[in-house]
mmCIF file with all atom_site columns, C-alpha atoms in Angstrom:
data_model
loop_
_atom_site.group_PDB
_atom_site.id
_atom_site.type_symbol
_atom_site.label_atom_id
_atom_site.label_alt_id
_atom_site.label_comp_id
_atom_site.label_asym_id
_atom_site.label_entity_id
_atom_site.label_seq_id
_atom_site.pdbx_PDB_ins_code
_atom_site.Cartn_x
_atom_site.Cartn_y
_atom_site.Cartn_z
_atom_site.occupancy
_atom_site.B_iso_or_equiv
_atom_site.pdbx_formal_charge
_atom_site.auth_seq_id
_atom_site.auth_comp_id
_atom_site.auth_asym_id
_atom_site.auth_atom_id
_atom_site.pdbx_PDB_model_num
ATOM 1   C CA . UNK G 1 1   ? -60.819 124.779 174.084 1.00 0.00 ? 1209 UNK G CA 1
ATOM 2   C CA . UNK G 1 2   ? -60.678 127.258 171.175 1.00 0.00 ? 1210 UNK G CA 1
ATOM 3   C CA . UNK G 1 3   ? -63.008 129.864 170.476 1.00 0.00 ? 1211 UNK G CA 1
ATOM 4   C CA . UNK G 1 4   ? -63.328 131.267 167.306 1.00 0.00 ? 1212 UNK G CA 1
ATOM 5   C CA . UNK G 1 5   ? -63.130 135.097 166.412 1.00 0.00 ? 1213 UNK G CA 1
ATOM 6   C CA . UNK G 1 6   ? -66.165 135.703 164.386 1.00 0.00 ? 1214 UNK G CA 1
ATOM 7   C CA . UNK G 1 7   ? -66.187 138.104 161.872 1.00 0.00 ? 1215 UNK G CA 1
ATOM 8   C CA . UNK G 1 8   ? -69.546 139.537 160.815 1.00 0.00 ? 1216 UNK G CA 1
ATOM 9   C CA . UNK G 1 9   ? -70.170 140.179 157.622 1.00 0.00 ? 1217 UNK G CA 1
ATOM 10  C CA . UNK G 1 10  ? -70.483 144.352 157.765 1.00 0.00 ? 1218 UNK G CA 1
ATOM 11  C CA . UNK G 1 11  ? -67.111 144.291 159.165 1.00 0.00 ? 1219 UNK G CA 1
ATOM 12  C CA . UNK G 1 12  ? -65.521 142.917 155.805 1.00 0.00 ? 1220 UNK G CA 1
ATOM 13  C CA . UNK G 1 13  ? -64.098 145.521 152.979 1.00 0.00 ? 1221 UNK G CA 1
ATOM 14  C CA . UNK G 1 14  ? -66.203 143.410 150.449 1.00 0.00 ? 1222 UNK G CA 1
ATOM 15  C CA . UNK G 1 15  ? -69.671 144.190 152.489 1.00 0.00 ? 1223 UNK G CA 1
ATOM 16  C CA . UNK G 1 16  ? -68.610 148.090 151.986 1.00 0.00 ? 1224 UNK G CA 1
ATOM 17  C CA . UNK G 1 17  ? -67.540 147.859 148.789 1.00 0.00 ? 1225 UNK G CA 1
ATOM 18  C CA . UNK G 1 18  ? -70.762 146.307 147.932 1.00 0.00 ? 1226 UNK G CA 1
ATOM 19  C CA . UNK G 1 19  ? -72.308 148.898 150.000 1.00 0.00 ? 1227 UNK G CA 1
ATOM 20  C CA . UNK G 1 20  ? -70.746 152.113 148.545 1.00 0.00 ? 1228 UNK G CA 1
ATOM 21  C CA . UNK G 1 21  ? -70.875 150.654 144.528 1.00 0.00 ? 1229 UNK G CA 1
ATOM 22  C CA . UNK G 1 22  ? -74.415 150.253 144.897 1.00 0.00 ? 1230 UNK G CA 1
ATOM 23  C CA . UNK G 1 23  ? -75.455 154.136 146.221 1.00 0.00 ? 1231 UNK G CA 1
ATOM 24  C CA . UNK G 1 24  ? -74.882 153.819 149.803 1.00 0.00 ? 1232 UNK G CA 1
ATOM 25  C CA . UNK G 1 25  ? -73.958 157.116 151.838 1.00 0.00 ? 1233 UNK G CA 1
ATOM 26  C CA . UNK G 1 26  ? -72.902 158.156 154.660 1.00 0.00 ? 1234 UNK G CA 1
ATOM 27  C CA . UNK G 1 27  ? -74.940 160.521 156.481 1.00 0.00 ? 1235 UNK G CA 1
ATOM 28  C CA . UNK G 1 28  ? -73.150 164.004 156.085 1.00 0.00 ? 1236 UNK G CA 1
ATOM 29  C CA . UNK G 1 29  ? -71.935 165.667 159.589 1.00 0.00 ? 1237 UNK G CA 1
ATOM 30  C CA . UNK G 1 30  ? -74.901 169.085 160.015 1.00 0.00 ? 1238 UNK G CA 1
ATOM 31  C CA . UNK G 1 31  ? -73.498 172.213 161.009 1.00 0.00 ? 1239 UNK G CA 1
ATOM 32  C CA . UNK G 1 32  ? -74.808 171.478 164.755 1.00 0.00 ? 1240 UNK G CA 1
ATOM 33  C CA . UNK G 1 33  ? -73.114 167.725 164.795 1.00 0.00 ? 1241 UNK G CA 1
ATOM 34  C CA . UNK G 1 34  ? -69.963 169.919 163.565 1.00 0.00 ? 1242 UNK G CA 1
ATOM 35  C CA . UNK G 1 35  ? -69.655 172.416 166.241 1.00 0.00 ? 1243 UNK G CA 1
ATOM 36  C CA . UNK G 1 36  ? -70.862 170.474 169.088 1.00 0.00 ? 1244 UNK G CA 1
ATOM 37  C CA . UNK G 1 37  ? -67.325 168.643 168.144 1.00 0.00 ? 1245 UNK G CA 1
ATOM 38  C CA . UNK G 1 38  ? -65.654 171.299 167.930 1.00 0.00 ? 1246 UNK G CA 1
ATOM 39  C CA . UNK G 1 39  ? -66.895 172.161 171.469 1.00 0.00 ? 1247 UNK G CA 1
ATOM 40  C CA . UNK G 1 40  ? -66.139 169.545 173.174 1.00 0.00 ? 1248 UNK G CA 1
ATOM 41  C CA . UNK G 1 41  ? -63.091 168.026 171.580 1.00 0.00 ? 1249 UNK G CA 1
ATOM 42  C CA . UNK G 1 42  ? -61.539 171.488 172.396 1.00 0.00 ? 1250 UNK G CA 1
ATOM 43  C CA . UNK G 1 43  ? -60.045 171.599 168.361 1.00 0.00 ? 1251 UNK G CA 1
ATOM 44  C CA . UNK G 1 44  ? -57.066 173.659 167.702 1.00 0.00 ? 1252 UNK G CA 1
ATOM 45  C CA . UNK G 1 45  ? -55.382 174.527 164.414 1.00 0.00 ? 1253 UNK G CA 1
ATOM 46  C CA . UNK G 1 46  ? -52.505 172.158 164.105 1.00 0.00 ? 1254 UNK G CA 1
ATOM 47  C CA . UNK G 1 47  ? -53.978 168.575 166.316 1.00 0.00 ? 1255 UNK G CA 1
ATOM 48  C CA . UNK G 1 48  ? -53.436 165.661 164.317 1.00 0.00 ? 1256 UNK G CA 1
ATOM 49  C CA . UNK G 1 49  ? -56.224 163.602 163.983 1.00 0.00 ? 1257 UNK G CA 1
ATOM 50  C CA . UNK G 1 50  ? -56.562 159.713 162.560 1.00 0.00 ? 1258 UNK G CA 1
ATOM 51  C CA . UNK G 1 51  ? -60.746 159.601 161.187 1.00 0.00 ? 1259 UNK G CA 1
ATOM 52  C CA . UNK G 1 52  ? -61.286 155.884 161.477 1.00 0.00 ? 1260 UNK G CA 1
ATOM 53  C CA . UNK G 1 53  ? -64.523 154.699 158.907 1.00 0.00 ? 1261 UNK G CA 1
ATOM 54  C CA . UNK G 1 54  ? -64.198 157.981 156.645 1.00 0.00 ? 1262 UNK G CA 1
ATOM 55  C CA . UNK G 1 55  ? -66.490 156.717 154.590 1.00 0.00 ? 1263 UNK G CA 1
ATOM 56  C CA . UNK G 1 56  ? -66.312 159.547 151.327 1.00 0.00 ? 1264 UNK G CA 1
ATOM 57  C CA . UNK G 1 57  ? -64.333 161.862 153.787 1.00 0.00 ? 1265 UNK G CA 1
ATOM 58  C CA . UNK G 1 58  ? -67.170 164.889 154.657 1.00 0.00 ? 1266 UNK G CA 1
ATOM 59  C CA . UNK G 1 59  ? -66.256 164.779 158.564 1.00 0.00 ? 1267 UNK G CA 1
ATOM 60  C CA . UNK G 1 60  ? -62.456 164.282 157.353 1.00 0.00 ? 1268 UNK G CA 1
ATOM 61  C CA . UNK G 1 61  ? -62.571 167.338 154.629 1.00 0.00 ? 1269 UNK G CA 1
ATOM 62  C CA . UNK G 1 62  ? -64.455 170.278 157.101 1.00 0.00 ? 1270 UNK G CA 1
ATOM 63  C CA . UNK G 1 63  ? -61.676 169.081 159.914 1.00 0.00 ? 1271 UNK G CA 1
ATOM 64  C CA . UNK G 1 64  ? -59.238 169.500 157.130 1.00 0.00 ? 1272 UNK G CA 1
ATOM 65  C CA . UNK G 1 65  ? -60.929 172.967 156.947 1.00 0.00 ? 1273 UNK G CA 1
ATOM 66  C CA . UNK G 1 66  ? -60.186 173.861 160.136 1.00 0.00 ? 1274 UNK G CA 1
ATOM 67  C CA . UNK G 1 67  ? -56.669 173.530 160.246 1.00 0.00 ? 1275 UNK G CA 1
ATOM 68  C CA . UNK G 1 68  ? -56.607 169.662 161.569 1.00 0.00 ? 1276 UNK G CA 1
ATOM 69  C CA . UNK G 1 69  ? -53.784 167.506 160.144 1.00 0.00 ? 1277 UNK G CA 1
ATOM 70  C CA . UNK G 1 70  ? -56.204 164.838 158.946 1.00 0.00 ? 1278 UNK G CA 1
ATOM 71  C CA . UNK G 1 71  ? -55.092 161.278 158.295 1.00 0.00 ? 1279 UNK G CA 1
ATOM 72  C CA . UNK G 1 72  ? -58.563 159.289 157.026 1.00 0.00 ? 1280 UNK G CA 1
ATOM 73  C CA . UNK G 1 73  ? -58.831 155.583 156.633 1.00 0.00 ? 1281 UNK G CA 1
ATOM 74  C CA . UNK G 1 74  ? -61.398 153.287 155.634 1.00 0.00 ? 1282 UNK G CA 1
ATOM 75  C CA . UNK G 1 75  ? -62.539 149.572 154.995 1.00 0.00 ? 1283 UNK G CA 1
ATOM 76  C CA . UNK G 1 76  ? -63.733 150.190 151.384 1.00 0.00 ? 1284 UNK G CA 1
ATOM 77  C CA . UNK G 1 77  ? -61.743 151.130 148.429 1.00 0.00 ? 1285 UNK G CA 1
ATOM 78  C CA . UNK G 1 78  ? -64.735 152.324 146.360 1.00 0.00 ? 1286 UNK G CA 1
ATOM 79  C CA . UNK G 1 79  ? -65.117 154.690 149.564 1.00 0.00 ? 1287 UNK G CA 1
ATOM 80  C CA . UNK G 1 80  ? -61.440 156.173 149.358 1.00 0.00 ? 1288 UNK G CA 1
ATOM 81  C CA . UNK G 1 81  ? -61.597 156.401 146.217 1.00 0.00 ? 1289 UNK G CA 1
ATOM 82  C CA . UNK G 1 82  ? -64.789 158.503 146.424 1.00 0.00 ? 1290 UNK G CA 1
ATOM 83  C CA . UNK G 1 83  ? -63.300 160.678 149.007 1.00 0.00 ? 1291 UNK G CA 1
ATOM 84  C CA . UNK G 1 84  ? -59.991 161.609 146.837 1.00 0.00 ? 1292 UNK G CA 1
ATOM 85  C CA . UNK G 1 85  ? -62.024 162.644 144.123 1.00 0.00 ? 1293 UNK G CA 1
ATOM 86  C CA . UNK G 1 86  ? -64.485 164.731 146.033 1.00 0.00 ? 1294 UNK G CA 1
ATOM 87  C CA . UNK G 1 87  ? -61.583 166.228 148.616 1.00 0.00 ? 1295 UNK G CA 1
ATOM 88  C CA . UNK G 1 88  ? -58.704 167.727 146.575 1.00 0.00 ? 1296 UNK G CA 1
ATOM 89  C CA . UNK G 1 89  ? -58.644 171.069 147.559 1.00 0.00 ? 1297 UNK G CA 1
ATOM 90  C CA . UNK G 1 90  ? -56.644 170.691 151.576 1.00 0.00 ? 1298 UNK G CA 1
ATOM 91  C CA . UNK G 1 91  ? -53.117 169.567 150.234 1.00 0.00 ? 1299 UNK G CA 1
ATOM 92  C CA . UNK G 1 92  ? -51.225 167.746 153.173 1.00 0.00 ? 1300 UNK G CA 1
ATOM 93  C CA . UNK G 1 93  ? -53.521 168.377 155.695 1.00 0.00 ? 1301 UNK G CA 1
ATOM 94  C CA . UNK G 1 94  ? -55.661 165.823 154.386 1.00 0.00 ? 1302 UNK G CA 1
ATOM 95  C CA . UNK G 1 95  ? -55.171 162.413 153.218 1.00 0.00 ? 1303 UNK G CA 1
ATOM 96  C CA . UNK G 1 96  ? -57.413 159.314 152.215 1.00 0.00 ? 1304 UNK G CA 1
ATOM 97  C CA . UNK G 1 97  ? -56.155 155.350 152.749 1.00 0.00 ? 1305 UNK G CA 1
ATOM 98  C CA . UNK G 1 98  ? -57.762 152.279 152.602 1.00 0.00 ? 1306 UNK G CA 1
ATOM 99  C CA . UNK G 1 99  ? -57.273 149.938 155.629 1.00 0.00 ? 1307 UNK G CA 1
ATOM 100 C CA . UNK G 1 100 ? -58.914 147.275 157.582 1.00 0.00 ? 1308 UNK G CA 1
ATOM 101 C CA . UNK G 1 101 ? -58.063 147.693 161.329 1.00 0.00 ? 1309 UNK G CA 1
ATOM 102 C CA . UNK G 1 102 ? -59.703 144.416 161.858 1.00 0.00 ? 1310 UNK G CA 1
ATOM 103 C CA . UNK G 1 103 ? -57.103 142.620 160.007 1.00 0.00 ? 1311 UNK G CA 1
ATOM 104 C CA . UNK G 1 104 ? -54.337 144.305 158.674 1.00 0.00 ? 1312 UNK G CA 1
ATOM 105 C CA . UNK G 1 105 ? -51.225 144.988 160.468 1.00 0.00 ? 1313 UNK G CA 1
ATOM 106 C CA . UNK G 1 106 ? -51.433 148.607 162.508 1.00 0.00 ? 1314 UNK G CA 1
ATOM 107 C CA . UNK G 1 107 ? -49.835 151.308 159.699 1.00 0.00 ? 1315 UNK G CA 1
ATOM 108 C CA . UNK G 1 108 ? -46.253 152.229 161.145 1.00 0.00 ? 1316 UNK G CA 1
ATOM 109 C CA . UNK G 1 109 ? -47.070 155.820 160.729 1.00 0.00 ? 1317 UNK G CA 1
ATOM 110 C CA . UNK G 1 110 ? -49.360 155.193 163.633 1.00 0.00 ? 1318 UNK G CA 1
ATOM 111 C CA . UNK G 1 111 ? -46.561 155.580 166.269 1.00 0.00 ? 1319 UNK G CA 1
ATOM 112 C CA . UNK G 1 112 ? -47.504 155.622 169.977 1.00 0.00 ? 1320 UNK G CA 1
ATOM 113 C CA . UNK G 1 113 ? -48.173 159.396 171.120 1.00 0.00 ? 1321 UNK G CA 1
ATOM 114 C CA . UNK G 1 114 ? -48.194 160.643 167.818 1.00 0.00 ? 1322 UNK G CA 1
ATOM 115 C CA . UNK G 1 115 ? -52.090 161.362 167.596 1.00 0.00 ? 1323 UNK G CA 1
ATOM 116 C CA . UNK G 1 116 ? -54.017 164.212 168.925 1.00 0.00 ? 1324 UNK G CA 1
ATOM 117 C CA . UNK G 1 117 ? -57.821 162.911 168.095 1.00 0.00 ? 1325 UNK G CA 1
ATOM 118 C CA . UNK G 1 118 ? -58.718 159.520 167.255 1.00 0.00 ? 1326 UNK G CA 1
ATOM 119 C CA . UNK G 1 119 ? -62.393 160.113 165.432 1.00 0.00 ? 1327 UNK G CA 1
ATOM 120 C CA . UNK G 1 120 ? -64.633 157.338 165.106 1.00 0.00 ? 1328 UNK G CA 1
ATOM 121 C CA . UNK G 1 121 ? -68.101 158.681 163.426 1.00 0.00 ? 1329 UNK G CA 1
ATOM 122 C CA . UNK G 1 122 ? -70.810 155.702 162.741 1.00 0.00 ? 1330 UNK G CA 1
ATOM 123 C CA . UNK G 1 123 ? -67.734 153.247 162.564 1.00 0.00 ? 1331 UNK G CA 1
ATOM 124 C CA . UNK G 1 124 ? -66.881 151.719 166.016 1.00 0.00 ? 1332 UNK G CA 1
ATOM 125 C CA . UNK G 1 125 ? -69.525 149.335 165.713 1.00 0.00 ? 1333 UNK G CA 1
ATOM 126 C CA . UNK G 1 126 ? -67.964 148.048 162.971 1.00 0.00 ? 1334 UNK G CA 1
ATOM 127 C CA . UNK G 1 127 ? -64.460 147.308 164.437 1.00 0.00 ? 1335 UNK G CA 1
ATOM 128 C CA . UNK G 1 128 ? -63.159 144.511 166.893 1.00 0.00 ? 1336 UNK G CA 1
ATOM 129 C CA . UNK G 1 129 ? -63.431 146.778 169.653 1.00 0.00 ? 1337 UNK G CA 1
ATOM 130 C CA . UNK G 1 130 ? -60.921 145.320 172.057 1.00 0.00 ? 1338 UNK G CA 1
ATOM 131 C CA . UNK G 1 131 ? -58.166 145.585 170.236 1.00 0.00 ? 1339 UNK G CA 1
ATOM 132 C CA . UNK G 1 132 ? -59.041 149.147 168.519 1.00 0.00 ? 1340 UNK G CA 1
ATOM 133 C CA . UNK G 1 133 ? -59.699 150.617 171.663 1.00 0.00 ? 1341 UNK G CA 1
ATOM 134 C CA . UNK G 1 134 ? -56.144 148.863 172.926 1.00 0.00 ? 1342 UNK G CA 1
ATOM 135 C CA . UNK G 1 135 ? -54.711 150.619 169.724 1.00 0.00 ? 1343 UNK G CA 1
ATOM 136 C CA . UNK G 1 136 ? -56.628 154.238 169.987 1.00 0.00 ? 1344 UNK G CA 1
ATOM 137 C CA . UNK G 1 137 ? -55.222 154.276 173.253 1.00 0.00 ? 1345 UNK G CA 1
ATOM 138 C CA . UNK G 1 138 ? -51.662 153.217 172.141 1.00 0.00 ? 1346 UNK G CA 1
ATOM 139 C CA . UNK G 1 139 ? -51.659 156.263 169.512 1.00 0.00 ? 1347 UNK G CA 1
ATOM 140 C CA . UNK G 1 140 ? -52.688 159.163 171.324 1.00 0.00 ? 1348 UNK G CA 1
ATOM 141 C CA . UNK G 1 141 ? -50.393 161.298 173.092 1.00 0.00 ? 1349 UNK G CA 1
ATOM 142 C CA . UNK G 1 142 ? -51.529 162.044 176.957 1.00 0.00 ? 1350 UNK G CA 1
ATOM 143 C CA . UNK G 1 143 ? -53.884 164.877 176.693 1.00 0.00 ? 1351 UNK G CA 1
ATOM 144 C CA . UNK G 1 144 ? -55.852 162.738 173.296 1.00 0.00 ? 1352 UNK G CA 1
ATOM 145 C CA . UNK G 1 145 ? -59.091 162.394 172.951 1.00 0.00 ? 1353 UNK G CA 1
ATOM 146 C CA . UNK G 1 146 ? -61.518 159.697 171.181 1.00 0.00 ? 1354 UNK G CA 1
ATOM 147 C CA . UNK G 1 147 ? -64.259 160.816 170.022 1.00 0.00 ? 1355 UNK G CA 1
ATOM 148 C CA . UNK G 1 148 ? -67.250 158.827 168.756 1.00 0.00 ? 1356 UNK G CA 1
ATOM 149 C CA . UNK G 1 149 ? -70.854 159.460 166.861 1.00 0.00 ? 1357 UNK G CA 1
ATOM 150 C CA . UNK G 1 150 ? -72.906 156.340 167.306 1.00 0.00 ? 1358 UNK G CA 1
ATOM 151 C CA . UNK G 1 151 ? -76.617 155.140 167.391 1.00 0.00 ? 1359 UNK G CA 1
ATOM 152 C CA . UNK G 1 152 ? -77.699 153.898 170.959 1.00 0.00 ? 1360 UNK G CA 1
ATOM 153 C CA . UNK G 1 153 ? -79.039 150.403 169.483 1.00 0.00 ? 1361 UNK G CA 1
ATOM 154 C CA . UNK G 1 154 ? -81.905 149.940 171.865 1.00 0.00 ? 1362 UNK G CA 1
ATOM 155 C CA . UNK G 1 155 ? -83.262 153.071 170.319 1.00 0.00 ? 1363 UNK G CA 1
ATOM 156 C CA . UNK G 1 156 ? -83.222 152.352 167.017 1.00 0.00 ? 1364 UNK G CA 1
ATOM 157 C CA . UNK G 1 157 ? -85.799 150.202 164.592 1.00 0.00 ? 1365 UNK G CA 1
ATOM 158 C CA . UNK G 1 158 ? -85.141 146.483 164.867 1.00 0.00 ? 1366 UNK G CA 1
ATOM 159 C CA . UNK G 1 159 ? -84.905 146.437 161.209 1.00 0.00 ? 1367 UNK G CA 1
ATOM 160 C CA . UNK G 1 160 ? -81.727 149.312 160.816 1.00 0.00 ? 1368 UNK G CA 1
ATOM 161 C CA . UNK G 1 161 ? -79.271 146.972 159.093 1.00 0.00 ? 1369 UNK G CA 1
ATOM 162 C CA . UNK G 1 162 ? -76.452 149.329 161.275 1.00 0.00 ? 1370 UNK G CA 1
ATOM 163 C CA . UNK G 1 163 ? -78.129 150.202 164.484 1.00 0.00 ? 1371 UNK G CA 1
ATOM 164 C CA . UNK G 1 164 ? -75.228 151.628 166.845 1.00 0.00 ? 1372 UNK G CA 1
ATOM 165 C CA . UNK G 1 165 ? -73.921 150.509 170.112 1.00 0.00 ? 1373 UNK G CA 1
ATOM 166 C CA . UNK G 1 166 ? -75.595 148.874 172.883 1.00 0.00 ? 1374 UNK G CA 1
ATOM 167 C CA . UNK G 1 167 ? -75.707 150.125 176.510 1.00 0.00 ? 1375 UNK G CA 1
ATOM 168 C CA . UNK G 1 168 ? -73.506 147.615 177.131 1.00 0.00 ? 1376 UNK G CA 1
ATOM 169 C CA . UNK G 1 169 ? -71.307 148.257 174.371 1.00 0.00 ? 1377 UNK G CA 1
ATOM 170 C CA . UNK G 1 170 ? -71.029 152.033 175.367 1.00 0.00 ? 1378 UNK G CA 1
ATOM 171 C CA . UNK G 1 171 ? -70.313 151.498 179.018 1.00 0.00 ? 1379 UNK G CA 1
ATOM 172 C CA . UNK G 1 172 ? -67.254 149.096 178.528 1.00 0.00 ? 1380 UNK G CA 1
ATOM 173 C CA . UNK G 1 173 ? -66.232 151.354 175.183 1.00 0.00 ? 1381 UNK G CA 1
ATOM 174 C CA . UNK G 1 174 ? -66.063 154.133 177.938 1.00 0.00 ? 1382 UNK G CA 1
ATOM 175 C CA . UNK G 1 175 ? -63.885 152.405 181.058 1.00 0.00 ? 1383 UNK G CA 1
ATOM 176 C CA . UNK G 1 176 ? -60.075 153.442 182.015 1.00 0.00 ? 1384 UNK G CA 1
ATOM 177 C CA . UNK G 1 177 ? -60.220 156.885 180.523 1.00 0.00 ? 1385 UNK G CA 1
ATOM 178 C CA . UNK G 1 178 ? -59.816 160.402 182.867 1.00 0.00 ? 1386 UNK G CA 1
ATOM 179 C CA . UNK G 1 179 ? -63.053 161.814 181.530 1.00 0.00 ? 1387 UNK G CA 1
ATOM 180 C CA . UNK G 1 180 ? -65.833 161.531 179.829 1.00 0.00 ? 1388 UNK G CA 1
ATOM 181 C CA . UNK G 1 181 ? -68.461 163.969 177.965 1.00 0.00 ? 1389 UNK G CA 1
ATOM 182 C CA . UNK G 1 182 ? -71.303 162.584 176.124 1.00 0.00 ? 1390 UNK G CA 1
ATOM 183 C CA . UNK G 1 183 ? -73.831 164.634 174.505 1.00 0.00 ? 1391 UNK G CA 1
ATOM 184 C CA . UNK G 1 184 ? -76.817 164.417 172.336 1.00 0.00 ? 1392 UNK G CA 1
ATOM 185 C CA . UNK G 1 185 ? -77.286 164.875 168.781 1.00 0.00 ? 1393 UNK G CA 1
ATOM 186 C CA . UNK G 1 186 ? -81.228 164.380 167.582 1.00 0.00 ? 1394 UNK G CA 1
ATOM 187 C CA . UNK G 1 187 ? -84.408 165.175 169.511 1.00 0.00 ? 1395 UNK G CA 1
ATOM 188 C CA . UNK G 1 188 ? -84.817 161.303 170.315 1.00 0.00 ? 1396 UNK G CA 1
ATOM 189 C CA . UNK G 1 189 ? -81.982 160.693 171.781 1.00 0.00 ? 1397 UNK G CA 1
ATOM 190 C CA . UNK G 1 190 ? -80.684 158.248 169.679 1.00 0.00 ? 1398 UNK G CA 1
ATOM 191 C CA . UNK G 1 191 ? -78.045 159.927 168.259 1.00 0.00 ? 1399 UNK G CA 1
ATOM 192 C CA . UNK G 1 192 ? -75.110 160.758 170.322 1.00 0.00 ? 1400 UNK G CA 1
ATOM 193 C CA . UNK G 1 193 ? -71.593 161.919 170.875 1.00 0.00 ? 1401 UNK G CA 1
ATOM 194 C CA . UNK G 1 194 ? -68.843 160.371 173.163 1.00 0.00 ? 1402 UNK G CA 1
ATOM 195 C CA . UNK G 1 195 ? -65.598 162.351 173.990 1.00 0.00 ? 1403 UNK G CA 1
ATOM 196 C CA . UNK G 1 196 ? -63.087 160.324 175.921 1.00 0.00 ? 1404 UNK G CA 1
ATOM 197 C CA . UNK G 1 197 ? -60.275 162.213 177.275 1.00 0.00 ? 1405 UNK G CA 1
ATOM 198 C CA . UNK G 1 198 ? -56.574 161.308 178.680 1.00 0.00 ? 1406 UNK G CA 1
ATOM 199 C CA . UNK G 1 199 ? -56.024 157.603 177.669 1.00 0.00 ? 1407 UNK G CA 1
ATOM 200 C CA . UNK G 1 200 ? -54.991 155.630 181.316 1.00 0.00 ? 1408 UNK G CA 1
#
């Protein structure tokens, strides 16, 4: 018996484009979500980093800022194309793509060990998570790190269009790694950060 891969319609480039054309933003990282990653993703000048869901490229452009090699990526094109305009100040450390890691083929510059940070921020619930996660873990080099920005669902109003990731979600998001750091990011609790060290 077959069972067939459903694809939802927010994790189609059309739903974003739709999205982004008609005003839709991306909340912008705050100076506190900013250095609580730079805490505890341990950032150096010089890591590599693949920002998965970019959106227009604010979390991309201040790691650009600090030195990070930053290679951005995202479902829409009216998103990328956003982000290039806005972001043209970082030269090769920064650079904007659009790609569906739900369908297309994985980019060849996406070698195994080549990545330092894999950064998913408001995005993972958006992928096929199996097979990202199989990826992520396929492009970092032994000492990478994931690290995610998410919603916990059950926290959120049943009537956010794009409420996060379940309990469930998180715990099997978070299996087979060496460590794991999470840490919170509003007063509620709903917001949160994941750090996921040492692929296994």
């Amino acid at each position: 018996m077959n069972t067939l891969s459903v694809v939802h319609e927010w994790q189609t480039p059309e739903y974003w484009d739709t999205m982004y054309s008609t005003g839709y933003r991306a909340p912008d990282p705050t100076p506190f979500e900013r250095q609580m990653f730079r805490n505890y993703a341990t950032v150096k000048s010089g890591q590599r980093v693949v920002d998965i869901g970019c959106g227009q490229g604010h979390m991309a452009a201040h790691m650009a800022t600090w030195g990070l090699t930053v290679r951005a990526f995202d479902f829409s094109s009216v998103a990328i194309e956003h982000a290039r305009a806005s972001h043209q100040d970082h030269g090769d450390l920064l650079t904007f793509a659009r790609h569906d890691f739900n369908a297309d083929a994985i980019l060849g510059m996406l070698e195994p060990g080549s990545v330092d940070i894999v950064v998913c921020r408001h995005s993972l619930e958006f992928l096929d998570q199996p097979r990202f996660l199989s990826d992520a873990r396929r492009w970092l080099n032994r000492s990478g790190l994931l690290q995610i920005t998410t919603h916990r669902a059950e926290l959120m109003p049943p009537t956010a269009p794009h409420r996060g990731l379940t309990e469930p979600q998180i715990q099997a998001v978070c299996r087979g790694w060496q460590f794991m750091t999470t840490y919170g990011l509003d007063g509620s609790g709903s917001l949160i950060g994941i750090v996921l060290h040492g692929p296994s």
